[in-house]
Amino acid sequence: MEESKLEHQEMNIQQFREDLLNWFVEEQRDLPWRKDNQPYKVWVSEIMLQQTRVDTVIPYFERFMEEFPTMEEFAAADEEAVLKIWEGLGYYSRVRNLHSAVKEVVEKYNGIVPDTPKEISKLKGVGPYTAGAILSIAYGKPEPAVDGNVMRVLSRILLIEADIAKPSTRKIFEAAVRTLIDQSNPSYFNQALMELGALICTPTSPACLLCPVREHCQAYANGKEQVLPVKTRKKSVKNISLLSAVLKTADNLYLIRKRPNEGLLANLWEFPTMEVTVNKQYSTQRQALSRYLEQQYDTEIQLETGSFTHVDHVFSHLKWSMDVFAGEIAKTVNLQDGVRLVTEQELEALAFPVPHQKIWKAYKDTQKSGE
DNA sequence: AAGGCGGGGCT
DNA sequence: AGCCCAGCCTT
């Protein structure tokens, strides 16, 4: 910051705002959450957009608003419905926190989303970025909304070389935004910075020749747009080998279980699964899975000889490598808490993480081709 | 400050 | 095979 044009007052801030906003007025994308600025809609869209691309979010946002048009209706929903609407979107704690926070707004704030940084930041799942986004977009308040786009764009325009992977760096950019932000239209100013990051000032090969604020960009002037922002990289993911089973009773019911209420994929449903710690022989794996299932569910199980599918799935911090067996439950199951026997229709109405959706799809494909 | 927490689409 | 994405929470 010390060496930036911003502090030396060399930058024409008025002209920068005007160029940025004029571009946004002309070029902004037609997105479903831009039809109006209702705080509830802005809120839902901002939660969905955390670490998630616009194109991915669009259909989820449409379905969400169709199912839960008001905060009151969302607040009244049960958790299964809440998880189902989020199924496949990832980072499921987002929707658990959103549900909790919307209930709080309905109960304690008379259904009005708070409009101050202090109050809105207390809501679960509303961090510095989301607070600023809601306050500026829904309420027109001149608060910074610094996300990955904004840090990338401003690191280039202002030639800021701080490592954007560090949590503390965000404060530098918030300070910059407080100086730059257009007081008469903070909503468009914040959205324009993000839109510019998404459409022009992209992570690799930014389209500088099309950039509306190229004349204000210090990185472009110094040929540094390709080396900014500075970002240290994270280490690679851990591999985990799993064995799963699609188990069916003679009555065509499937055995599923609910994951623990915290941690990875909390409260989502899955097919019974065990982790394998060592690389064992094929038949031994099948035996290990069989023993695990019979002990776990106090029943007798006949697994088919070979696994019918293999599923690889990469998360942000680990990788699942799953071998999946089909089997029949020979005896009555002792149903513990969080374990259910369900029909196909019931199964498909519950929320499953994508790797287990892949298993189900592969299973149904084998049923189809096997007939 | 560092790591957990999804999933998909680029390069 | 990484990297990135309209981040937040816990430790």
mmCIF file of C-alpha atoms (C1' of nucleotides) in Angstrom:
data_model
loop_
_atom_site.group_PDB
_atom_site.id
_atom_site.type_symbol
_atom_site.label_atom_id
_atom_site.label_comp_id
_atom_site.label_asym_id
_atom_site.label_seq_id
_atom_site.Cartn_x
_atom_site.Cartn_y
_atom_site.Cartn_z
ATOM 1 C CA MET A 1 0.000 0.000 0.000
ATOM 2 C CA GLU A 2 2.788 2.420 0.861
ATOM 3 C CA GLU A 3 4.058 2.392 -2.686
ATOM 4 C CA SER A 4 0.703 2.336 -4.380
ATOM 5 C CA LYS A 5 -0.685 5.159 -6.437
ATOM 6 C CA LEU A 6 -3.655 5.218 -4.116
ATOM 7 C CA GLU A 7 -1.741 6.672 -1.210
ATOM 8 C CA HIS A 8 0.330 8.948 -3.365
ATOM 9 C CA GLN A 9 -2.906 10.374 -4.707
ATOM 10 C CA GLU A 10 -1.617 9.826 -8.217
ATOM 11 C CA MET A 11 -4.722 7.945 -9.180
ATOM 12 C CA ASN A 12 -7.769 9.761 -10.448
ATOM 13 C CA ILE A 13 -10.287 8.085 -8.192
ATOM 14 C CA GLN A 14 -13.290 9.945 -9.587
ATOM 15 C CA GLN A 15 -12.447 8.874 -13.119
ATOM 16 C CA PHE A 16 -11.812 5.320 -11.969
ATOM 17 C CA ARG A 17 -15.277 5.092 -10.361
ATOM 18 C CA GLU A 18 -16.930 6.543 -13.424
ATOM 19 C CA ASP A 19 -15.161 4.206 -15.852
ATOM 20 C CA LEU A 20 -15.870 1.174 -13.677
ATOM 21 C CA LEU A 21 -19.556 1.961 -13.101
ATOM 22 C CA ASN A 22 -20.242 2.887 -16.724
ATOM 23 C CA TRP A 23 -18.796 -0.427 -17.787
ATOM 24 C CA PHE A 24 -20.885 -2.319 -15.225
ATOM 25 C CA VAL A 25 -24.091 -0.564 -16.304
ATOM 26 C CA GLU A 26 -23.468 -1.653 -19.892
ATOM 27 C CA GLU A 27 -21.915 -5.079 -19.477
ATOM 28 C CA GLN A 28 -23.291 -6.684 -16.308
ATOM 29 C CA ARG A 29 -24.705 -10.168 -16.715
ATOM 30 C CA ASP A 30 -28.417 -10.794 -16.413
ATOM 31 C CA LEU A 31 -28.497 -12.900 -13.234
ATOM 32 C CA PRO A 32 -31.571 -14.103 -11.340
ATOM 33 C CA TRP A 33 -30.531 -12.452 -8.071
ATOM 34 C CA ARG A 34 -30.163 -9.106 -9.841
ATOM 35 C CA LYS A 35 -33.890 -8.799 -10.605
ATOM 36 C CA ASP A 36 -34.378 -6.956 -7.336
ATOM 37 C CA ASN A 37 -32.420 -6.176 -4.175
ATOM 38 C CA GLN A 38 -34.514 -7.900 -1.539
ATOM 39 C CA PRO A 39 -32.198 -8.607 1.411
ATOM 40 C CA TYR A 40 -33.344 -12.241 1.633
ATOM 41 C CA LYS A 41 -32.535 -12.922 -2.020
ATOM 42 C CA VAL A 42 -29.217 -11.097 -1.846
ATOM 43 C CA TRP A 43 -28.378 -13.086 1.280
ATOM 44 C CA VAL A 44 -29.223 -16.485 -0.212
ATOM 45 C CA SER A 45 -27.338 -15.732 -3.415
ATOM 46 C CA GLU A 46 -24.244 -14.547 -1.536
ATOM 47 C CA ILE A 47 -24.145 -17.691 0.605
ATOM 48 C CA MET A 48 -24.516 -19.886 -2.477
ATOM 49 C CA LEU A 49 -21.791 -17.957 -4.288
ATOM 50 C CA GLN A 50 -19.172 -18.562 -1.596
ATOM 51 C CA GLN A 51 -16.403 -20.527 -3.303
ATOM 52 C CA THR A 52 -18.895 -21.446 -6.014
ATOM 53 C CA ARG A 53 -19.178 -20.296 -9.620
ATOM 54 C CA VAL A 54 -22.050 -18.212 -10.905
ATOM 55 C CA ASP A 55 -23.033 -20.803 -13.511
ATOM 56 C CA THR A 56 -23.253 -23.495 -10.845
ATOM 57 C CA VAL A 57 -25.363 -21.342 -8.544
ATOM 58 C CA ILE A 58 -28.013 -20.144 -11.016
ATOM 59 C CA PRO A 59 -30.218 -23.295 -11.094
ATOM 60 C CA TYR A 60 -29.862 -23.793 -7.333
ATOM 61 C CA PHE A 61 -30.937 -20.201 -6.692
ATOM 62 C CA GLU A 62 -33.980 -20.559 -8.962
ATOM 63 C CA ARG A 63 -35.088 -23.779 -7.238
ATOM 64 C CA PHE A 64 -34.448 -22.355 -3.805
ATOM 65 C CA MET A 65 -36.585 -19.268 -4.376
ATOM 66 C CA GLU A 66 -39.344 -21.337 -5.914
ATOM 67 C CA GLU A 67 -39.428 -23.655 -2.904
ATOM 68 C CA PHE A 68 -38.786 -21.048 -0.203
ATOM 69 C CA PRO A 69 -40.021 -17.680 -1.546
ATOM 70 C CA THR A 70 -39.939 -16.002 1.864
ATOM 71 C CA MET A 71 -37.779 -16.157 4.968
ATOM 72 C CA GLU A 72 -40.796 -17.364 6.930
ATOM 73 C CA GLU A 73 -41.257 -20.357 4.625
ATOM 74 C CA PHE A 74 -37.575 -21.218 4.745
ATOM 75 C CA ALA A 75 -37.503 -20.858 8.521
ATOM 76 C CA ALA A 76 -40.376 -23.341 8.781
ATOM 77 C CA ALA A 77 -38.680 -26.007 6.634
ATOM 78 C CA ASP A 78 -37.324 -29.194 8.207
ATOM 79 C CA GLU A 79 -33.667 -30.117 7.927
ATOM 80 C CA GLU A 80 -34.177 -32.880 5.363
ATOM 81 C CA ALA A 81 -35.787 -30.411 2.967
ATOM 82 C CA VAL A 82 -33.057 -27.866 3.637
ATOM 83 C CA LEU A 83 -30.286 -30.347 2.829
ATOM 84 C CA LYS A 84 -32.156 -31.668 -0.216
ATOM 85 C CA ILE A 85 -32.350 -28.214 -1.818
ATOM 86 C CA TRP A 86 -28.573 -27.866 -1.308
ATOM 87 C CA GLU A 87 -27.757 -31.410 -2.501
ATOM 88 C CA GLY A 88 -24.724 -31.342 -4.806
ATOM 89 C CA LEU A 89 -23.839 -27.704 -4.135
ATOM 90 C CA GLY A 90 -21.232 -28.542 -1.496
ATOM 91 C CA TYR A 91 -20.079 -26.883 1.725
ATOM 92 C CA TYR A 92 -23.245 -27.982 3.455
ATOM 93 C CA SER A 93 -22.552 -26.061 6.652
ATOM 94 C CA ARG A 94 -23.477 -23.003 4.589
ATOM 95 C CA VAL A 95 -27.114 -24.034 4.401
ATOM 96 C CA ARG A 96 -27.236 -25.236 8.000
ATOM 97 C CA ASN A 97 -25.937 -21.853 9.138
ATOM 98 C CA LEU A 98 -28.262 -20.014 6.744
ATOM 99 C CA HIS A 99 -31.262 -21.916 8.061
ATOM 100 C CA SER A 100 -30.313 -21.108 11.643
ATOM 101 C CA ALA A 101 -29.673 -17.445 10.827
ATOM 102 C CA VAL A 102 -32.930 -16.976 8.897
ATOM 103 C CA LYS A 103 -34.843 -18.474 11.820
ATOM 104 C CA GLU A 104 -33.093 -15.960 14.065
ATOM 105 C CA VAL A 105 -34.040 -13.054 11.805
ATOM 106 C CA VAL A 106 -37.660 -14.191 11.701
ATOM 107 C CA GLU A 107 -37.866 -14.637 15.448
ATOM 108 C CA LYS A 108 -35.677 -11.885 16.858
ATOM 109 C CA TYR A 109 -35.619 -9.229 14.155
ATOM 110 C CA ASN A 110 -39.281 -9.375 13.191
ATOM 111 C CA GLY A 111 -38.350 -10.808 9.803
ATOM 112 C CA ILE A 112 -36.136 -7.844 8.854
ATOM 113 C CA VAL A 113 -32.521 -8.594 7.882
ATOM 114 C CA PRO A 114 -30.328 -6.302 10.045
ATOM 115 C CA ASP A 115 -28.720 -3.376 8.214
ATOM 116 C CA THR A 116 -25.702 -2.643 10.404
ATOM 117 C CA PRO A 117 -22.283 -4.307 10.269
ATOM 118 C CA LYS A 118 -22.449 -5.132 13.951
ATOM 119 C CA GLU A 119 -25.832 -6.865 13.868
ATOM 120 C CA ILE A 120 -25.554 -8.626 10.515
ATOM 121 C CA SER A 121 -22.106 -10.016 11.319
ATOM 122 C CA LYS A 122 -23.545 -11.866 14.297
ATOM 123 C CA LEU A 123 -25.652 -14.062 12.033
ATOM 124 C CA LYS A 124 -24.279 -17.561 11.503
ATOM 125 C CA GLY A 125 -22.396 -17.943 8.247
ATOM 126 C CA VAL A 126 -22.175 -14.188 7.627
ATOM 127 C CA GLY A 127 -18.498 -13.238 7.579
ATOM 128 C CA PRO A 128 -16.798 -10.020 6.480
ATOM 129 C CA TYR A 129 -17.415 -10.532 2.764
ATOM 130 C CA THR A 130 -21.079 -11.528 3.018
ATOM 131 C CA ALA A 131 -21.840 -8.765 5.516
ATOM 132 C CA GLY A 132 -20.400 -6.168 3.147
ATOM 133 C CA ALA A 133 -22.175 -7.663 0.148
ATOM 134 C CA ILE A 134 -25.608 -7.622 1.783
ATOM 135 C CA LEU A 135 -25.147 -4.174 3.308
ATOM 136 C CA SER A 136 -24.001 -2.624 0.045
ATOM 137 C CA ILE A 137 -26.229 -4.460 -2.442
ATOM 138 C CA ALA A 138 -29.453 -4.673 -0.434
ATOM 139 C CA TYR A 139 -29.132 -1.537 1.686
ATOM 140 C CA GLY A 140 -26.827 0.739 -0.300
ATOM 141 C CA LYS A 141 -24.318 1.108 2.522
ATOM 142 C CA PRO A 142 -20.704 1.953 1.592
ATOM 143 C CA GLU A 143 -19.155 -1.183 3.113
ATOM 144 C CA PRO A 144 -16.353 -3.166 1.432
ATOM 145 C CA ALA A 145 -17.167 -6.648 0.129
ATOM 146 C CA VAL A 146 -13.769 -8.185 -0.462
ATOM 147 C CA ASP A 147 -13.749 -11.612 -2.080
ATOM 148 C CA GLY A 148 -11.187 -13.386 -4.240
ATOM 149 C CA ASN A 149 -12.161 -11.330 -7.290
ATOM 150 C CA VAL A 150 -11.721 -8.019 -5.507
ATOM 151 C CA MET A 151 -8.316 -8.980 -4.131
ATOM 152 C CA ARG A 152 -7.141 -10.075 -7.575
ATOM 153 C CA VAL A 153 -8.466 -6.972 -9.328
ATOM 154 C CA LEU A 154 -7.164 -4.488 -6.774
ATOM 155 C CA SER A 155 -3.830 -6.244 -6.379
ATOM 156 C CA ARG A 156 -3.317 -5.466 -10.060
ATOM 157 C CA ILE A 157 -4.797 -1.988 -10.211
ATOM 158 C CA LEU A 158 -2.947 -0.830 -7.101
ATOM 159 C CA LEU A 159 0.078 -3.105 -7.489
ATOM 160 C CA ILE A 160 -0.393 -4.671 -4.076
ATOM 161 C CA GLU A 161 1.994 -7.586 -3.617
ATOM 162 C CA ALA A 162 0.781 -8.923 -0.273
ATOM 163 C CA ASP A 163 0.050 -12.673 -0.267
ATOM 164 C CA ILE A 164 -3.715 -12.989 -0.749
ATOM 165 C CA ALA A 165 -3.630 -16.504 0.720
ATOM 166 C CA LYS A 166 -2.997 -14.986 4.145
ATOM 167 C CA PRO A 167 -6.127 -14.127 6.160
ATOM 168 C CA SER A 168 -4.652 -10.843 7.368
ATOM 169 C CA THR A 169 -4.234 -9.547 3.814
ATOM 170 C CA ARG A 170 -7.978 -9.020 3.388
ATOM 171 C CA LYS A 171 -7.770 -5.972 5.663
ATOM 172 C CA ILE A 172 -5.420 -4.240 3.244
ATOM 173 C CA PHE A 173 -7.988 -4.550 0.483
ATOM 174 C CA GLU A 174 -10.866 -3.489 2.712
ATOM 175 C CA ALA A 175 -8.963 -0.314 3.495
ATOM 176 C CA ALA A 176 -8.377 0.278 -0.212
ATOM 177 C CA VAL A 177 -12.074 -0.215 -0.991
ATOM 178 C CA ARG A 178 -13.091 2.256 1.723
ATOM 179 C CA THR A 179 -11.017 4.862 -0.076
ATOM 180 C CA LEU A 180 -12.129 3.971 -3.580
ATOM 181 C CA ILE A 181 -15.792 3.101 -3.097
ATOM 182 C CA ASP A 182 -18.433 5.201 -4.814
ATOM 183 C CA GLN A 183 -20.529 6.669 -1.999
ATOM 184 C CA SER A 184 -23.539 7.261 -4.211
ATOM 185 C CA ASN A 185 -23.690 3.674 -5.517
ATOM 186 C CA PRO A 186 -21.708 1.282 -3.337
ATOM 187 C CA SER A 187 -23.821 -1.617 -4.613
ATOM 188 C CA TYR A 188 -22.713 -1.172 -8.203
ATOM 189 C CA PHE A 189 -19.173 -0.346 -7.175
ATOM 190 C CA ASN A 190 -18.719 -3.615 -5.251
ATOM 191 C CA GLN A 191 -20.518 -5.689 -7.863
ATOM 192 C CA ALA A 192 -18.533 -4.043 -10.643
ATOM 193 C CA LEU A 193 -15.219 -5.000 -9.063
ATOM 194 C CA MET A 194 -16.372 -8.611 -8.804
ATOM 195 C CA GLU A 195 -17.871 -8.625 -12.289
ATOM 196 C CA LEU A 196 -14.631 -7.227 -13.660
ATOM 197 C CA GLY A 197 -12.741 -10.036 -11.927
ATOM 198 C CA ALA A 198 -15.089 -12.635 -13.375
ATOM 199 C CA LEU A 199 -15.239 -11.328 -16.953
ATOM 200 C CA ILE A 200 -12.057 -9.334 -17.673
ATOM 201 C CA CYS A 201 -9.484 -9.410 -14.894
ATOM 202 C CA THR A 202 -9.394 -13.211 -14.738
ATOM 203 C CA PRO A 203 -6.835 -15.284 -12.808
ATOM 204 C CA THR A 204 -4.908 -16.355 -15.909
ATOM 205 C CA SER A 205 -4.519 -14.294 -19.067
ATOM 206 C CA PRO A 206 -6.592 -11.235 -18.112
ATOM 207 C CA ALA A 207 -8.230 -9.432 -21.035
ATOM 208 C CA CYS A 208 -6.485 -6.132 -20.424
ATOM 209 C CA LEU A 209 -7.210 -4.834 -23.926
ATOM 210 C CA LEU A 210 -10.925 -4.965 -23.107
ATOM 211 C CA CYS A 211 -10.556 -3.555 -19.606
ATOM 212 C CA PRO A 212 -12.546 -0.394 -18.849
ATOM 213 C CA VAL A 213 -10.061 0.674 -16.156
ATOM 214 C CA ARG A 214 -6.851 -0.261 -17.935
ATOM 215 C CA GLU A 215 -5.664 3.336 -17.769
ATOM 216 C CA HIS A 216 -5.889 3.179 -13.994
ATOM 217 C CA CYS A 217 -4.087 -0.148 -13.671
ATOM 218 C CA GLN A 218 -0.576 -0.024 -12.294
ATOM 219 C CA ALA A 219 0.086 -3.689 -12.997
ATOM 220 C CA TYR A 220 -0.745 -3.172 -16.675
ATOM 221 C CA ALA A 221 1.456 -0.106 -16.814
ATOM 222 C CA ASN A 222 4.347 -2.152 -15.435
ATOM 223 C CA GLY A 223 3.663 -5.374 -17.341
ATOM 224 C CA LYS A 224 2.930 -7.201 -14.104
ATOM 225 C CA GLU A 225 -0.673 -8.255 -14.679
ATOM 226 C CA GLN A 226 0.452 -11.859 -15.176
ATOM 227 C CA VAL A 227 2.369 -12.132 -11.905
ATOM 228 C CA LEU A 228 -0.292 -10.604 -9.655
ATOM 229 C CA PRO A 229 -1.854 -11.424 -7.314
ATOM 230 C CA VAL A 230 0.798 -13.099 -5.187
ATOM 231 C CA LYS A 231 -0.693 -16.259 -3.705
ATOM 232 C CA THR A 232 1.092 -19.103 -1.934
ATOM 233 C CA ARG A 233 -0.236 -22.523 -2.788
ATOM 234 C CA LYS A 234 -1.675 -25.137 -0.513
ATOM 235 C CA LYS A 235 -0.431 -28.657 -0.078
ATOM 236 C CA SER A 236 -1.968 -31.620 -1.845
ATOM 237 C CA VAL A 237 -4.865 -33.729 -0.644
ATOM 238 C CA LYS A 238 -4.866 -36.938 1.372
ATOM 239 C CA ASN A 239 -5.995 -40.207 -0.199
ATOM 240 C CA ILE A 240 -8.585 -42.369 1.525
ATOM 241 C CA SER A 241 -9.642 -45.839 0.369
ATOM 242 C CA LEU A 242 -13.223 -46.851 1.107
ATOM 243 C CA LEU A 243 -15.427 -49.896 0.655
ATOM 244 C CA SER A 244 -19.162 -49.322 0.205
ATOM 245 C CA ALA A 245 -22.178 -51.548 -0.243
ATOM 246 C CA VAL A 246 -25.569 -51.165 -1.869
ATOM 247 C CA LEU A 247 -27.622 -53.600 0.196
ATOM 248 C CA LYS A 248 -31.116 -54.692 -0.778
ATOM 249 C CA THR A 249 -33.661 -56.755 1.153
ATOM 250 C CA ALA A 250 -35.926 -59.375 -0.378
ATOM 251 C CA ASP A 251 -38.647 -56.683 -0.269
ATOM 252 C CA ASN A 252 -36.546 -54.332 -2.431
ATOM 253 C CA LEU A 253 -35.654 -51.990 0.389
ATOM 254 C CA TYR A 254 -32.215 -50.388 0.544
ATOM 255 C CA LEU A 255 -30.069 -49.922 3.643
ATOM 256 C CA ILE A 256 -28.855 -46.346 4.099
ATOM 257 C CA ARG A 257 -27.466 -44.406 7.013
ATOM 258 C CA LYS A 258 -27.157 -40.796 8.115
ATOM 259 C CA ARG A 259 -23.712 -39.295 8.518
ATOM 260 C CA PRO A 260 -22.707 -37.733 11.866
ATOM 261 C CA ASN A 261 -24.089 -34.282 12.644
ATOM 262 C CA GLU A 262 -20.713 -32.595 12.337
ATOM 263 C CA GLY A 263 -17.670 -32.825 10.127
ATOM 264 C CA LEU A 264 -17.503 -33.855 6.483
ATOM 265 C CA LEU A 265 -20.907 -34.018 4.749
ATOM 266 C CA ALA A 266 -22.656 -33.689 8.089
ATOM 267 C CA ASN A 267 -26.206 -35.096 8.262
ATOM 268 C CA LEU A 268 -26.263 -36.247 4.658
ATOM 269 C CA TRP A 269 -27.295 -39.834 3.814
ATOM 270 C CA GLU A 270 -24.962 -42.477 2.427
ATOM 271 C CA PHE A 271 -24.579 -46.160 1.635
ATOM 272 C CA PRO A 272 -22.812 -48.079 4.394
ATOM 273 C CA THR A 273 -19.101 -47.511 4.034
ATOM 274 C CA MET A 274 -15.893 -48.498 5.790
ATOM 275 C CA GLU A 275 -12.395 -47.153 5.486
ATOM 276 C CA VAL A 276 -9.621 -49.571 4.509
ATOM 277 C CA THR A 277 -6.267 -48.782 5.986
ATOM 278 C CA VAL A 278 -4.081 -51.227 4.105
ATOM 279 C CA ASN A 279 -3.954 -52.422 0.543
ATOM 280 C CA LYS A 280 -5.229 -55.943 0.818
ATOM 281 C CA GLN A 281 -6.137 -58.664 -1.604
ATOM 282 C CA TYR A 282 -9.393 -58.427 -3.474
ATOM 283 C CA SER A 283 -11.171 -61.299 -1.754
ATOM 284 C CA THR A 284 -9.948 -60.089 1.596
ATOM 285 C CA GLN A 285 -11.474 -56.659 0.972
ATOM 286 C CA ARG A 286 -14.812 -58.260 0.226
ATOM 287 C CA GLN A 287 -14.579 -60.341 3.379
ATOM 288 C CA ALA A 288 -13.610 -57.341 5.469
ATOM 289 C CA LEU A 289 -16.585 -55.397 4.164
ATOM 290 C CA SER A 290 -18.902 -58.334 4.753
ATOM 291 C CA ARG A 291 -17.723 -58.758 8.336
ATOM 292 C CA TYR A 292 -18.021 -55.030 8.974
ATOM 293 C CA LEU A 293 -21.586 -54.883 7.660
ATOM 294 C CA GLU A 294 -22.815 -57.984 9.512
ATOM 295 C CA GLN A 295 -21.333 -56.765 12.771
ATOM 296 C CA GLN A 296 -22.488 -53.183 12.265
ATOM 297 C CA TYR A 297 -26.096 -54.046 11.411
ATOM 298 C CA ASP A 298 -26.425 -57.336 13.252
ATOM 299 C CA THR A 299 -27.553 -59.306 10.211
ATOM 300 C CA GLU A 300 -26.431 -61.738 7.528
ATOM 301 C CA ILE A 301 -25.327 -60.418 4.179
ATOM 302 C CA GLN A 302 -24.467 -61.986 0.832
ATOM 303 C CA LEU A 303 -22.137 -59.743 -1.160
ATOM 304 C CA GLU A 304 -21.594 -60.333 -4.851
ATOM 305 C CA THR A 305 -18.145 -61.606 -5.756
ATOM 306 C CA GLY A 306 -16.845 -58.521 -7.525
ATOM 307 C CA SER A 307 -17.356 -54.791 -6.976
ATOM 308 C CA PHE A 308 -19.741 -53.362 -9.564
ATOM 309 C CA THR A 309 -18.170 -49.936 -9.691
ATOM 310 C CA HIS A 310 -15.253 -47.807 -8.594
ATOM 311 C CA VAL A 311 -15.794 -44.174 -7.648
ATOM 312 C CA ASP A 312 -13.104 -41.534 -7.314
ATOM 313 C CA HIS A 313 -14.094 -38.271 -5.743
ATOM 314 C CA VAL A 314 -11.938 -35.247 -4.950
ATOM 315 C CA PHE A 315 -12.808 -32.910 -2.096
ATOM 316 C CA SER A 316 -11.017 -29.692 -1.224
ATOM 317 C CA HIS A 317 -8.753 -31.406 1.304
ATOM 318 C CA LEU A 318 -8.969 -35.152 0.579
ATOM 319 C CA LYS A 319 -9.701 -37.746 -2.058
ATOM 320 C CA TRP A 320 -11.975 -40.758 -1.793
ATOM 321 C CA SER A 321 -11.236 -43.900 -3.745
ATOM 322 C CA MET A 322 -14.258 -46.163 -3.356
ATOM 323 C CA ASP A 323 -14.870 -49.789 -4.334
ATOM 324 C CA VAL A 324 -18.544 -50.653 -4.225
ATOM 325 C CA PHE A 325 -20.205 -54.031 -3.805
ATOM 326 C CA ALA A 326 -23.833 -55.009 -4.267
ATOM 327 C CA GLY A 327 -25.405 -57.425 -1.823
ATOM 328 C CA GLU A 328 -28.535 -58.890 -0.314
ATOM 329 C CA ILE A 329 -29.623 -58.741 3.261
ATOM 330 C CA ALA A 330 -30.525 -62.259 4.279
ATOM 331 C CA LYS A 331 -31.841 -61.551 7.750
ATOM 332 C CA THR A 332 -33.878 -58.858 9.446
ATOM 333 C CA VAL A 333 -31.824 -55.807 10.214
ATOM 334 C CA ASN A 334 -31.499 -54.353 13.665
ATOM 335 C CA LEU A 335 -32.235 -50.722 12.812
ATOM 336 C CA GLN A 336 -30.287 -48.358 15.004
ATOM 337 C CA ASP A 337 -30.659 -44.607 15.133
ATOM 338 C CA GLY A 338 -29.750 -43.049 11.788
ATOM 339 C CA VAL A 339 -30.156 -46.277 9.839
ATOM 340 C CA ARG A 340 -33.120 -46.824 7.523
ATOM 341 C CA LEU A 341 -34.507 -49.305 5.026
ATOM 342 C CA VAL A 342 -36.067 -47.332 2.190
ATOM 343 C CA THR A 343 -37.655 -47.748 -1.216
ATOM 344 C CA GLU A 344 -36.036 -46.283 -4.321
ATOM 345 C CA GLN A 345 -38.439 -43.357 -4.218
ATOM 346 C CA GLU A 346 -37.727 -42.624 -0.572
ATOM 347 C CA LEU A 347 -33.999 -42.874 -1.196
ATOM 348 C CA GLU A 348 -34.106 -40.399 -4.032
ATOM 349 C CA ALA A 349 -36.004 -37.890 -1.885
ATOM 350 C CA LEU A 350 -33.137 -37.727 0.621
ATOM 351 C CA ALA A 351 -29.919 -35.737 0.298
ATOM 352 C CA PHE A 352 -26.839 -37.738 -0.727
ATOM 353 C CA PRO A 353 -23.333 -36.367 -1.371
ATOM 354 C CA VAL A 354 -22.192 -36.582 -4.981
ATOM 355 C CA PRO A 355 -19.889 -39.621 -4.578
ATOM 356 C CA HIS A 356 -22.835 -41.625 -3.235
ATOM 357 C CA GLN A 357 -25.045 -40.278 -6.020
ATOM 358 C CA LYS A 358 -22.444 -41.674 -8.404
ATOM 359 C CA ILE A 359 -22.756 -45.049 -6.673
ATOM 360 C CA TRP A 360 -26.531 -45.048 -6.995
ATOM 361 C CA LYS A 361 -26.383 -44.126 -10.662
ATOM 362 C CA ALA A 362 -23.874 -46.891 -11.393
ATOM 363 C CA TYR A 363 -26.025 -49.355 -9.459
ATOM 364 C CA LYS A 364 -29.148 -48.514 -11.428
ATOM 365 C CA ASP A 365 -27.191 -48.765 -14.671
ATOM 366 C CA THR A 366 -26.105 -52.303 -13.807
ATOM 367 C CA GLN A 367 -29.700 -53.209 -12.946
ATOM 368 C CA LYS A 368 -30.830 -51.892 -16.317
ATOM 369 C CA SER A 369 -28.181 -53.594 -18.439
ATOM 370 C CA GLY A 370 -28.308 -56.773 -16.371
ATOM 371 C CA GLU A 371 -31.941 -57.506 -17.257
ATOM 372 C "C1'" DA B 1 -2.400 -18.663 11.459
ATOM 373 C "C1'" DA B 2 -3.765 -22.924 9.735
ATOM 374 C "C1'" DG B 3 -6.790 -26.373 8.478
ATOM 375 C "C1'" DG B 4 -11.572 -28.362 7.659
ATOM 376 C "C1'" DC B 5 -15.170 -27.953 4.600
ATOM 377 C "C1'" DG B 6 -17.782 -29.740 -1.789
ATOM 378 C "C1'" DG B 7 -17.983 -29.780 -6.208
ATOM 379 C "C1'" DG B 8 -17.122 -28.537 -10.858
ATOM 380 C "C1'" DG B 9 -14.781 -26.397 -14.682
ATOM 381 C "C1'" DC B 10 -10.626 -24.539 -16.458
ATOM 382 C "C1'" DT B 11 -5.670 -24.856 -18.082
ATOM 383 C "C1'" DA C 1 -2.948 -32.585 -12.003
ATOM 384 C "C1'" DG C 2 -3.390 -28.439 -10.140
ATOM 385 C "C1'" DC C 3 -5.818 -24.115 -9.592
ATOM 386 C "C1'" DC C 4 -9.712 -21.371 -8.812
ATOM 387 C "C1'" DC C 5 -14.132 -20.132 -7.539
ATOM 388 C "C1'" DA C 6 -18.977 -13.564 -4.954
ATOM 389 C "C1'" DG C 7 -15.626 -17.599 2.271
ATOM 390 C "C1'" DC C 8 -16.635 -19.043 7.010
ATOM 391 C "C1'" DC C 9 -15.760 -21.537 11.204
ATOM 392 C "C1'" DT C 10 -12.990 -23.804 14.578
ATOM 393 C "C1'" DT C 11 -8.851 -24.570 16.895
#
